[in-house]
PDB file of C-alpha atoms and ligand atoms in Angstrom:
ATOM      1  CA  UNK A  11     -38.874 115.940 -82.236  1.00 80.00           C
ATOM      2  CA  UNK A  12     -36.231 118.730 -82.560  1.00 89.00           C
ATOM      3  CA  UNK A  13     -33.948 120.659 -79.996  1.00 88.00           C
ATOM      4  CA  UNK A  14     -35.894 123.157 -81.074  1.00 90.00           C
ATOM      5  CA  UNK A  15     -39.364 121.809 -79.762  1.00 93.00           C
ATOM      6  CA  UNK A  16     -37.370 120.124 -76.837  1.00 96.00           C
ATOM      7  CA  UNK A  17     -36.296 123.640 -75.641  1.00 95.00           C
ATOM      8  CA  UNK A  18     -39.818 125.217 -75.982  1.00 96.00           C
ATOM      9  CA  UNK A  19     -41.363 122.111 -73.903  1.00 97.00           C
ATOM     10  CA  UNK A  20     -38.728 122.503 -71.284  1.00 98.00           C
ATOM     11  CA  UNK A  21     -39.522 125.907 -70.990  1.00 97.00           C
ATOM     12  CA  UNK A  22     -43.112 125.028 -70.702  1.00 97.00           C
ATOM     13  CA  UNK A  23     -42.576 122.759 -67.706  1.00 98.00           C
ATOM     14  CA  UNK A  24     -40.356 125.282 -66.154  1.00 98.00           C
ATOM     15  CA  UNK A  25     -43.200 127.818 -66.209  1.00 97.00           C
ATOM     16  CA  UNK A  26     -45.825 125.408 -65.209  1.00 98.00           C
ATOM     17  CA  UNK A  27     -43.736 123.888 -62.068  1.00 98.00           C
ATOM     18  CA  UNK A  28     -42.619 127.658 -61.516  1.00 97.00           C
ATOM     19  CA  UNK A  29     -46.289 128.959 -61.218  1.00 97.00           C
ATOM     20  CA  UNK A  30     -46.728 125.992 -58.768  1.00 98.00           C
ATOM     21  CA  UNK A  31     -43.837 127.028 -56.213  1.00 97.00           C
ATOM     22  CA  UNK A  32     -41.569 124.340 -57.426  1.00 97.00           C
ATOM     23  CA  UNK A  33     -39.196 125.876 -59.314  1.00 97.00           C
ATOM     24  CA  UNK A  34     -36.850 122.650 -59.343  1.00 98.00           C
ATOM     25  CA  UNK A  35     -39.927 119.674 -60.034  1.00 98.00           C
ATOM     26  CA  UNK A  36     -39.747 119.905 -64.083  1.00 98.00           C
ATOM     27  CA  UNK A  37     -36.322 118.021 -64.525  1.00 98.00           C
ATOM     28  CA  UNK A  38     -37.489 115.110 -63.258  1.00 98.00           C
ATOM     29  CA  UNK A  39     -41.258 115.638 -65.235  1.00 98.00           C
ATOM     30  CA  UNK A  40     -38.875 116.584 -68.191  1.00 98.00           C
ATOM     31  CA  UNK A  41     -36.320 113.696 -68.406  1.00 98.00           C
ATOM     32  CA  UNK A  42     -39.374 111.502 -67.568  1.00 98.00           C
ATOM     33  CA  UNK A  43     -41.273 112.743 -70.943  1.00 98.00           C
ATOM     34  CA  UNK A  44     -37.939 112.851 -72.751  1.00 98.00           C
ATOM     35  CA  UNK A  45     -36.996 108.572 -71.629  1.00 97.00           C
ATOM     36  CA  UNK A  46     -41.004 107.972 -73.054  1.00 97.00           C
ATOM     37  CA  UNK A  47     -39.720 109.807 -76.405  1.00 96.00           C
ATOM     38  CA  UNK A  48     -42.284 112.749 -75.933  1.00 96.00           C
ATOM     39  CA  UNK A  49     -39.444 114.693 -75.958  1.00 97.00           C
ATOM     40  CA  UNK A  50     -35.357 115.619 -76.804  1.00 96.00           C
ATOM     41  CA  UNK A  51     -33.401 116.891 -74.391  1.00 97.00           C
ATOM     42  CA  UNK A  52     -31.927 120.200 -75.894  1.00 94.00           C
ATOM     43  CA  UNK A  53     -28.559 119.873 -74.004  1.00 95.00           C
ATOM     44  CA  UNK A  54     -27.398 116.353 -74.338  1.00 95.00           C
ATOM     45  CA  UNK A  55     -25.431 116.052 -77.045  1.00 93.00           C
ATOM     46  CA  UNK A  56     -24.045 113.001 -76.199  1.00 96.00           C
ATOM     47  CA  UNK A  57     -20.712 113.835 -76.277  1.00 96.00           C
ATOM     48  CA  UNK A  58     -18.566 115.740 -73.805  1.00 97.00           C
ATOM     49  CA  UNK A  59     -18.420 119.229 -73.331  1.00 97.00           C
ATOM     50  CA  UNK A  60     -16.183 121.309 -75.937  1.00 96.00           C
ATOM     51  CA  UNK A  61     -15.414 123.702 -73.299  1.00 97.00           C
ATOM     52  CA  UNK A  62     -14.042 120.838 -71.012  1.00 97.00           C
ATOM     53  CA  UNK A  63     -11.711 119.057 -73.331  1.00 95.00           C
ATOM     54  CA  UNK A  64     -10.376 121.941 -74.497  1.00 97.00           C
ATOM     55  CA  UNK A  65      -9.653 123.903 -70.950  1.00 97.00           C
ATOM     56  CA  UNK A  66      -8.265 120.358 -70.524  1.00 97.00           C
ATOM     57  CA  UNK A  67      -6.156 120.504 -73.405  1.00 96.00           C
ATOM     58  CA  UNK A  68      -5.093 124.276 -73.361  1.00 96.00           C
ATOM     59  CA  UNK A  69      -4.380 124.182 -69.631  1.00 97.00           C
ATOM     60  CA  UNK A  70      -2.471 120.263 -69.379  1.00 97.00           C
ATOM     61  CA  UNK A  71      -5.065 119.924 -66.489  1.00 97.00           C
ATOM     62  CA  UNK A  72      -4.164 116.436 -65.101  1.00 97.00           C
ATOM     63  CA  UNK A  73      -7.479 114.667 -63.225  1.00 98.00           C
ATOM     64  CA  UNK A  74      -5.940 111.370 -62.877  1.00 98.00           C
ATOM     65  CA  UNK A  75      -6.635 110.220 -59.384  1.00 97.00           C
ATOM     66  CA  UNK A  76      -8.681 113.716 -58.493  1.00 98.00           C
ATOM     67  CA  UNK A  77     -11.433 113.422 -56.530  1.00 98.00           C
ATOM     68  CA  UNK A  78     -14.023 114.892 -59.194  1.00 98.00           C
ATOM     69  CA  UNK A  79     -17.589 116.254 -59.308  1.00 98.00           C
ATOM     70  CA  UNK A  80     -19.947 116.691 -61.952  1.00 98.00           C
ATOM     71  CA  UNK A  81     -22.537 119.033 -61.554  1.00 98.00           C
ATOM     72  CA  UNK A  82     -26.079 118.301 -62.756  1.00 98.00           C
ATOM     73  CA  UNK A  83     -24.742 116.005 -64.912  1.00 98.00           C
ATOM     74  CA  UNK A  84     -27.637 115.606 -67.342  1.00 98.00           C
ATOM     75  CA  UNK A  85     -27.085 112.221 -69.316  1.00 98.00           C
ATOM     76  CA  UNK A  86     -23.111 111.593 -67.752  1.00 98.00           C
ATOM     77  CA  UNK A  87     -20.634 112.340 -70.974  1.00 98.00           C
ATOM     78  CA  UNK A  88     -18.591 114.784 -68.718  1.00 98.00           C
ATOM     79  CA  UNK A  89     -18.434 112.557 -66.498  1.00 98.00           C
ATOM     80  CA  UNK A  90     -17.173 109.998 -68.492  1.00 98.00           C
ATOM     81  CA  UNK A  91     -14.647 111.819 -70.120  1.00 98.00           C
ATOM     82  CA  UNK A  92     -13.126 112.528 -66.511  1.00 98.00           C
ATOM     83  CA  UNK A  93     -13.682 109.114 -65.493  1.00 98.00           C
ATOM     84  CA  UNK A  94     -11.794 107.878 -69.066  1.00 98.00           C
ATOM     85  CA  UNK A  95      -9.403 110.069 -67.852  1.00 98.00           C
ATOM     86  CA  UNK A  96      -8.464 108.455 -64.739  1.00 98.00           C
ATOM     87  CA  UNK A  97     -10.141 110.689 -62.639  1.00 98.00           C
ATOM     88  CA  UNK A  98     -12.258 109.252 -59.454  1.00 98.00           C
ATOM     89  CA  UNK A  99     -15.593 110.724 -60.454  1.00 98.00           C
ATOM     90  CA  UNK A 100     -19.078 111.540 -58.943  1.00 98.00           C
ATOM     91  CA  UNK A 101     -21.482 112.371 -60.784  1.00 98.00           C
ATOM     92  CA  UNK A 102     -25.115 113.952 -59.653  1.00 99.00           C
ATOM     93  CA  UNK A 103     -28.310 114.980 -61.152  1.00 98.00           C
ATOM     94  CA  UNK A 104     -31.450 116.072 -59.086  1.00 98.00           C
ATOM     95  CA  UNK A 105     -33.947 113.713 -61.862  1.00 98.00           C
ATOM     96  CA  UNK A 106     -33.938 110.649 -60.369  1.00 98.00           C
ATOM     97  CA  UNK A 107     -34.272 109.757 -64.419  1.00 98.00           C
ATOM     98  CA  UNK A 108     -31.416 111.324 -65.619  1.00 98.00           C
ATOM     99  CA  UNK A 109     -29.414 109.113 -62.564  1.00 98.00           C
ATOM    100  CA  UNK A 110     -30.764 106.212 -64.115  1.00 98.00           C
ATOM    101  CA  UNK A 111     -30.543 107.003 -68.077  1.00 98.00           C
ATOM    102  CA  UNK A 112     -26.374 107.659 -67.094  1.00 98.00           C
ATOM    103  CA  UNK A 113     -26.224 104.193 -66.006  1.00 98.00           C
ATOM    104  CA  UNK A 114     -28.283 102.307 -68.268  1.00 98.00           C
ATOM    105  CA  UNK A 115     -25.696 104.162 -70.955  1.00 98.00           C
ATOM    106  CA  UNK A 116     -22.993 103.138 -69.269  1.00 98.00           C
ATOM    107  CA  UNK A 117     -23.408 100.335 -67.661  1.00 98.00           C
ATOM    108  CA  UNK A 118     -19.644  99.716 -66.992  1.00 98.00           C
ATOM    109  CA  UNK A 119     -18.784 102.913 -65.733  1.00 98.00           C
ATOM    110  CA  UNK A 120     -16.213 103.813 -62.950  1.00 98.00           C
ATOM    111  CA  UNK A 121     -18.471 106.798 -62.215  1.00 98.00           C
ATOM    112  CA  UNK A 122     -20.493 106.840 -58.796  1.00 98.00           C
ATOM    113  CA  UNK A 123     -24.134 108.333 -60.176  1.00 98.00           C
ATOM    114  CA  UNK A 124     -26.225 109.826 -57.487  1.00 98.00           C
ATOM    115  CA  UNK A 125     -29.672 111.511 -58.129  1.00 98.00           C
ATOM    116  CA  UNK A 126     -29.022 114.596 -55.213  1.00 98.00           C
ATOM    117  CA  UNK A 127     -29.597 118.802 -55.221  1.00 98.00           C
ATOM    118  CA  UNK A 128     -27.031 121.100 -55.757  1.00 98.00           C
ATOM    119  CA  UNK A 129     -28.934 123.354 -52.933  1.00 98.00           C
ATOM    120  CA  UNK A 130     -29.062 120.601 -50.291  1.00 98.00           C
ATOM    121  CA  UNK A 131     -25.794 118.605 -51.046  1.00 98.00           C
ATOM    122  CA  UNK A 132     -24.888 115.592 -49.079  1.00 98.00           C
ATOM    123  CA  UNK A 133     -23.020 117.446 -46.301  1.00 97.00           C
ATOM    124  CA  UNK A 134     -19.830 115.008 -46.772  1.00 98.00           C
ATOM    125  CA  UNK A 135     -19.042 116.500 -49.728  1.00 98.00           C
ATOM    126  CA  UNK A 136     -18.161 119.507 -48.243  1.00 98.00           C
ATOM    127  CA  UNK A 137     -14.278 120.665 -49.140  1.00 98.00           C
ATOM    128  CA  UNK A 138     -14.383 117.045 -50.658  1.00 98.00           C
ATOM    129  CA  UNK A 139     -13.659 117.203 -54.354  1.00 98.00           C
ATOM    130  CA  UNK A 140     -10.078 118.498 -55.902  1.00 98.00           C
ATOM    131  CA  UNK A 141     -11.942 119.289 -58.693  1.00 98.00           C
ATOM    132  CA  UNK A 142     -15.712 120.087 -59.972  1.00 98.00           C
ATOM    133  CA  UNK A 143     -17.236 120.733 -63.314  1.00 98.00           C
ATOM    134  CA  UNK A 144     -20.297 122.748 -63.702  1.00 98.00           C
ATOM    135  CA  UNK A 145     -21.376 123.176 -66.945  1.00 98.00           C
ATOM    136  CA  UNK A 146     -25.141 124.691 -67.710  1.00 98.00           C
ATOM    137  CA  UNK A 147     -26.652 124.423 -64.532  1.00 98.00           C
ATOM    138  CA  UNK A 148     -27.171 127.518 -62.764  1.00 98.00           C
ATOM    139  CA  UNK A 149     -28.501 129.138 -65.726  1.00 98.00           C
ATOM    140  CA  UNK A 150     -31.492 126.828 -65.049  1.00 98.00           C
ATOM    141  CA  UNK A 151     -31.910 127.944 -61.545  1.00 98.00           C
ATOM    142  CA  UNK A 152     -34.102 130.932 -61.252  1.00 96.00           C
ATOM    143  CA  UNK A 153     -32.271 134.087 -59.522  1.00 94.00           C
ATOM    144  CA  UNK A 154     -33.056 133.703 -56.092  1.00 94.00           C
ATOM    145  CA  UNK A 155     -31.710 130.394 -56.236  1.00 97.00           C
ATOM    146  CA  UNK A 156     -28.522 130.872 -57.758  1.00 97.00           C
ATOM    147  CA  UNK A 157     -26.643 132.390 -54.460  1.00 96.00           C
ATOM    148  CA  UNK A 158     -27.086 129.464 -52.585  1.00 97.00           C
ATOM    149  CA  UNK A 159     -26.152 127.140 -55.761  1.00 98.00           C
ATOM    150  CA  UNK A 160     -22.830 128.957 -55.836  1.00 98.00           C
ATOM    151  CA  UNK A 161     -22.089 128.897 -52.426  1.00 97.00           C
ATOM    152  CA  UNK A 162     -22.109 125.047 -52.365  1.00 98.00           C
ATOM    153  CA  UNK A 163     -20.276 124.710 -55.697  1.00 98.00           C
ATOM    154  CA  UNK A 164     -17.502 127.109 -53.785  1.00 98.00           C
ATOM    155  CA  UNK A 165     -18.119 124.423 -50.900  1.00 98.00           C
ATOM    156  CA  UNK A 166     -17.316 121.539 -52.491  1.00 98.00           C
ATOM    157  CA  UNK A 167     -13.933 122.350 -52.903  1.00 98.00           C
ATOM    158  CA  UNK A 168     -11.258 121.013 -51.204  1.00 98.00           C
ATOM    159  CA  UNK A 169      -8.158 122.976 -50.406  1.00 97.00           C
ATOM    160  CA  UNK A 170      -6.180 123.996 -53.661  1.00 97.00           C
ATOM    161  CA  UNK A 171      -9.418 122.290 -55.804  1.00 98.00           C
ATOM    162  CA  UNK A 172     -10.291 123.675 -58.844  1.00 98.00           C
ATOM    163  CA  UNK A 173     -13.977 124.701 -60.512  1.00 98.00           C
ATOM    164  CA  UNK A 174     -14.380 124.494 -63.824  1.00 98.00           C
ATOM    165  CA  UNK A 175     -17.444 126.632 -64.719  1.00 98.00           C
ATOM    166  CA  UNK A 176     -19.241 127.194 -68.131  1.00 98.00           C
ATOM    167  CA  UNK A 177     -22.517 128.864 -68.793  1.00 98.00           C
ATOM    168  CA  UNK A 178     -24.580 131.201 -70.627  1.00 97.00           C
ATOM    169  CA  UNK A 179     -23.791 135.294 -70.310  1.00 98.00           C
ATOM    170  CA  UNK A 180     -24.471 138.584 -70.013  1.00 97.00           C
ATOM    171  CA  UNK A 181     -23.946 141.788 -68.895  1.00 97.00           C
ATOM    172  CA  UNK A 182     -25.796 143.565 -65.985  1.00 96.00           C
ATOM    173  CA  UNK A 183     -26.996 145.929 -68.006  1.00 97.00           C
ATOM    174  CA  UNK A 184     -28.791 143.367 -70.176  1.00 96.00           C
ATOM    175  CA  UNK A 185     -32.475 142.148 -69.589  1.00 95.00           C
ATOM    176  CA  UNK A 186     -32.575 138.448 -67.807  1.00 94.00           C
ATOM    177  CA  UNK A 187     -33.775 137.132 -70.964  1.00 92.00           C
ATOM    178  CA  UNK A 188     -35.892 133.598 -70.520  1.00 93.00           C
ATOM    179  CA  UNK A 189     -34.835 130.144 -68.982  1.00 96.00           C
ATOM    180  CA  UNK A 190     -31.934 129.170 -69.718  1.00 97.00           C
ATOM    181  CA  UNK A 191     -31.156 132.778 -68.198  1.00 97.00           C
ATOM    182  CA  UNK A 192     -27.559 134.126 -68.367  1.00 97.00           C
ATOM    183  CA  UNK A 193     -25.350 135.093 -65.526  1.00 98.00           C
ATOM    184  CA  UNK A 194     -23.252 137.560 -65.180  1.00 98.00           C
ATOM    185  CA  UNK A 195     -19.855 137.684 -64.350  1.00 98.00           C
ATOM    186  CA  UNK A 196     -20.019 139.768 -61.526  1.00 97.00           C
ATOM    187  CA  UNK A 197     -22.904 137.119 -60.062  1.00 97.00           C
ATOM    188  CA  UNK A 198     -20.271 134.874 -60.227  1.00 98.00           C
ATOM    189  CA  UNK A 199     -17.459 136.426 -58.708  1.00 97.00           C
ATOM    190  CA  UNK A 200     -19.601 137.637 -55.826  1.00 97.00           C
ATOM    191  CA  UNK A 201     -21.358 134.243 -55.140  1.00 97.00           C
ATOM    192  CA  UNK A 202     -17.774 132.225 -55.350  1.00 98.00           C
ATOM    193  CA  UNK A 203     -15.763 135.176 -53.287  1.00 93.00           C
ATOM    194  CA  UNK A 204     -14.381 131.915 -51.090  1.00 91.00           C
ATOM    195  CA  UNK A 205     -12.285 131.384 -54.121  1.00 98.00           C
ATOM    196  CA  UNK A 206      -9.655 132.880 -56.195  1.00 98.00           C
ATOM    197  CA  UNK A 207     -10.752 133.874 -60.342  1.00 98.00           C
ATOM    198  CA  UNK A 208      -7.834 131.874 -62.472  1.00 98.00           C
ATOM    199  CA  UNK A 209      -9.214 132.823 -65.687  1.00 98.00           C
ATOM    200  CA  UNK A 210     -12.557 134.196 -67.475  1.00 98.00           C
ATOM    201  CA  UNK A 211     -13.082 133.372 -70.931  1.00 97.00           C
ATOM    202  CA  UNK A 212     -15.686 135.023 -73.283  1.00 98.00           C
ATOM    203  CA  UNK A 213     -17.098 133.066 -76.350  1.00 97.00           C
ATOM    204  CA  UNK A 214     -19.575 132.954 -79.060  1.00 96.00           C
ATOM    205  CA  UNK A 215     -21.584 130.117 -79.935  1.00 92.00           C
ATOM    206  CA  UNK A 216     -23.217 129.978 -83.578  1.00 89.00           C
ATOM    207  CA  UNK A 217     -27.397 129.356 -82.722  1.00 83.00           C
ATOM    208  CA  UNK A 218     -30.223 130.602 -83.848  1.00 77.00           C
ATOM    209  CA  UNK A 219     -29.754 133.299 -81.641  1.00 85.00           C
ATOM    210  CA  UNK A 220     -25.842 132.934 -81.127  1.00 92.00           C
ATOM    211  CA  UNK A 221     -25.076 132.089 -77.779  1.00 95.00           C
ATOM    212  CA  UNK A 222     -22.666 133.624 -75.067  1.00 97.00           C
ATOM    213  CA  UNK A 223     -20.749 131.650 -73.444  1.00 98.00           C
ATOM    214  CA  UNK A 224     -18.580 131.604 -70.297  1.00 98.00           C
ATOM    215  CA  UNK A 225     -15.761 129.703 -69.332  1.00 98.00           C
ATOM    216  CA  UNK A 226     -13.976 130.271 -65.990  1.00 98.00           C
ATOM    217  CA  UNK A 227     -11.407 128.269 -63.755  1.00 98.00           C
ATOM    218  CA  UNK A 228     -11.462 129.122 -60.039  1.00 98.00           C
ATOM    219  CA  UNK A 229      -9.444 128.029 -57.543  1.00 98.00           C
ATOM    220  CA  UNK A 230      -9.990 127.205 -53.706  1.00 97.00           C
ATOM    221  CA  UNK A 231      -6.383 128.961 -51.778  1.00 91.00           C
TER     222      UNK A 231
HETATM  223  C1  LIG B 307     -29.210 122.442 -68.815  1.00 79.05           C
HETATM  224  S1  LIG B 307     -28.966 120.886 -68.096  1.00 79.05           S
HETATM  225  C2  LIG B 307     -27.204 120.670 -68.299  1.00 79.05           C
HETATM  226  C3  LIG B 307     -26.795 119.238 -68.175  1.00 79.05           C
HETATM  227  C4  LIG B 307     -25.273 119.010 -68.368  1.00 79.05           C
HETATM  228  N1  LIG B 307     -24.504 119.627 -67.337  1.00 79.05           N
HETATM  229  C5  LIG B 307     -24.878 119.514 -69.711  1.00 79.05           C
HETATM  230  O1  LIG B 307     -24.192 120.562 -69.805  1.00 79.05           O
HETATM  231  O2  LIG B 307     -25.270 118.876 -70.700  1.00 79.05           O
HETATM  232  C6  LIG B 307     -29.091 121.196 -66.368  1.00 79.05           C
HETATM  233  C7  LIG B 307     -29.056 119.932 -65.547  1.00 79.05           C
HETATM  234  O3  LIG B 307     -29.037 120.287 -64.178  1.00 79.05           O
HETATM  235  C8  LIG B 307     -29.919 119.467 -63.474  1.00 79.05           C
HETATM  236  N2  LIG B 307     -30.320 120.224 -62.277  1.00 79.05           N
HETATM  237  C9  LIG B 307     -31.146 121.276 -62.210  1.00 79.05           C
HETATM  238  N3  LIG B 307     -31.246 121.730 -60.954  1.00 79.05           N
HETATM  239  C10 LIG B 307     -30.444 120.951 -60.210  1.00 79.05           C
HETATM  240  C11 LIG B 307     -30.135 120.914 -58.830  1.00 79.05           C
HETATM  241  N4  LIG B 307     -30.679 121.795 -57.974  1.00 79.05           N
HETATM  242  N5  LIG B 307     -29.286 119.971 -58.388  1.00 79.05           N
HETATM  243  C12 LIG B 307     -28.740 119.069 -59.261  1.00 79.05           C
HETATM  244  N6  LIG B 307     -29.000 119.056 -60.574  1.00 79.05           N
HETATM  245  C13 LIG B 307     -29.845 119.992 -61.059  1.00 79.05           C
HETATM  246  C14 LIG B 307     -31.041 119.176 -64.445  1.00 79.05           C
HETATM  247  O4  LIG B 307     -31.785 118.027 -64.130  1.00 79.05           O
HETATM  248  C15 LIG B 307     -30.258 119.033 -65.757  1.00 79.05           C
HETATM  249  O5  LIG B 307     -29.824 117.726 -65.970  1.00 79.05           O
END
């Protein structure tokens, strides 16, 4: 089973659960099909995000002892890697499977794993984190959704927090494209206005279609 087919079945389920008026029931359906080997899971490369170690590296970005989020955190690398880095880490998925997958893998992990949804977040988390990574979420999230995802991404933030944000993009004058669809940067910007744009960062991923990529650092004042 390739990427390649994992991507088309993902979008499959996506379209399926979408038809039914549940646009957020195929992660669970998809890690489920992907734990019985029916499937791969496109995005986990099991291994941490490029675009986090090297913000990381490029910035000096200290997390040690930072109360950290990860954001849909898919099979938990990220969160590892913040966790190896002394940070204090949760981590949360809304597949229930996914939860569970992160700590079979690692089964001696300082990270807290919690199976919850970025659009109805535990409310104690609000303006609880110093620092939350969001990597390739929202683009999953169909457009209607996305405001709302944003606004409790902005929320999680505590005073002088950071977000660390990376995900497919476009420009508003290009089509939506298919699932996983770009956003744009002025989607972002409008649904995080609570916080202050440190840095955008524009990059091209070699794919089969190359991919574009953005990287951005906001801060909560
Ligand atoms: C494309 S994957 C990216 C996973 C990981 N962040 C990465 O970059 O490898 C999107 C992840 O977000 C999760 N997800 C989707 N909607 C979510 C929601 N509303 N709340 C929490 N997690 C969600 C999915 O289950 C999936 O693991």
């Amino acid at each position: 089973m390739t990427a390649h087919q994992g991507r088309a079945r993902a979008r499959e389920l996506c379209a399926q659960y979408t038809a039914a008026d549940d646009a957020l029931g195929w992660f669970e359906a998809f890690y489920r099909e992907a734990r019985e080997g029916r499937t791969t899971v496109p995005w986990a490369d099991l291994a941490p995000n490029t675009h986090l170690f090297e913000w990381h590296a490029q910035s000096g970005f200290d997390v040690r002892d930072k109360r950290c989020l990860t954001v849909g955190c898919g099979l938990g690398d990220d969160a590892e890697y913040l966790a190896q880095h002394g940070g204090r880490v949760v981590a949360f998925d809304i597949a229930p499977t996914a939860v569970a997958w992160c700590r079979e893998r690692f089964p001696a992990s300082r990270v807290e794993y919690v199976a919850a949804d970025l659009l109805a977040p535990p409310s104690d988390w609000a303006q609880r984190f110093d620092y939350v990574f969001e990597a390739n979420t929202l683009q999953v999230l169909p457009a209607d959704l996305r405001r709302r995802a944003l606004q409790h991404l902005a929320g999680f933030l505590a005073p002088h927090g950071t977000l660390l944000l990376v995900c497919r993009g476009r420009d508003a004058s290009d089509p939506p494209g298919a699932m996983p669809w770009p956003l744009t940067r002025e989607e972002l910007q409008d649904g995080l206005g609570a916080l202050e744009l440190v840095s955008f960062g524009e990059y091209e991923e070699t794919g089969d279609p190359p991919v574009r990529r953005f990287r951005a650092v906001f801060d909560r004042k």
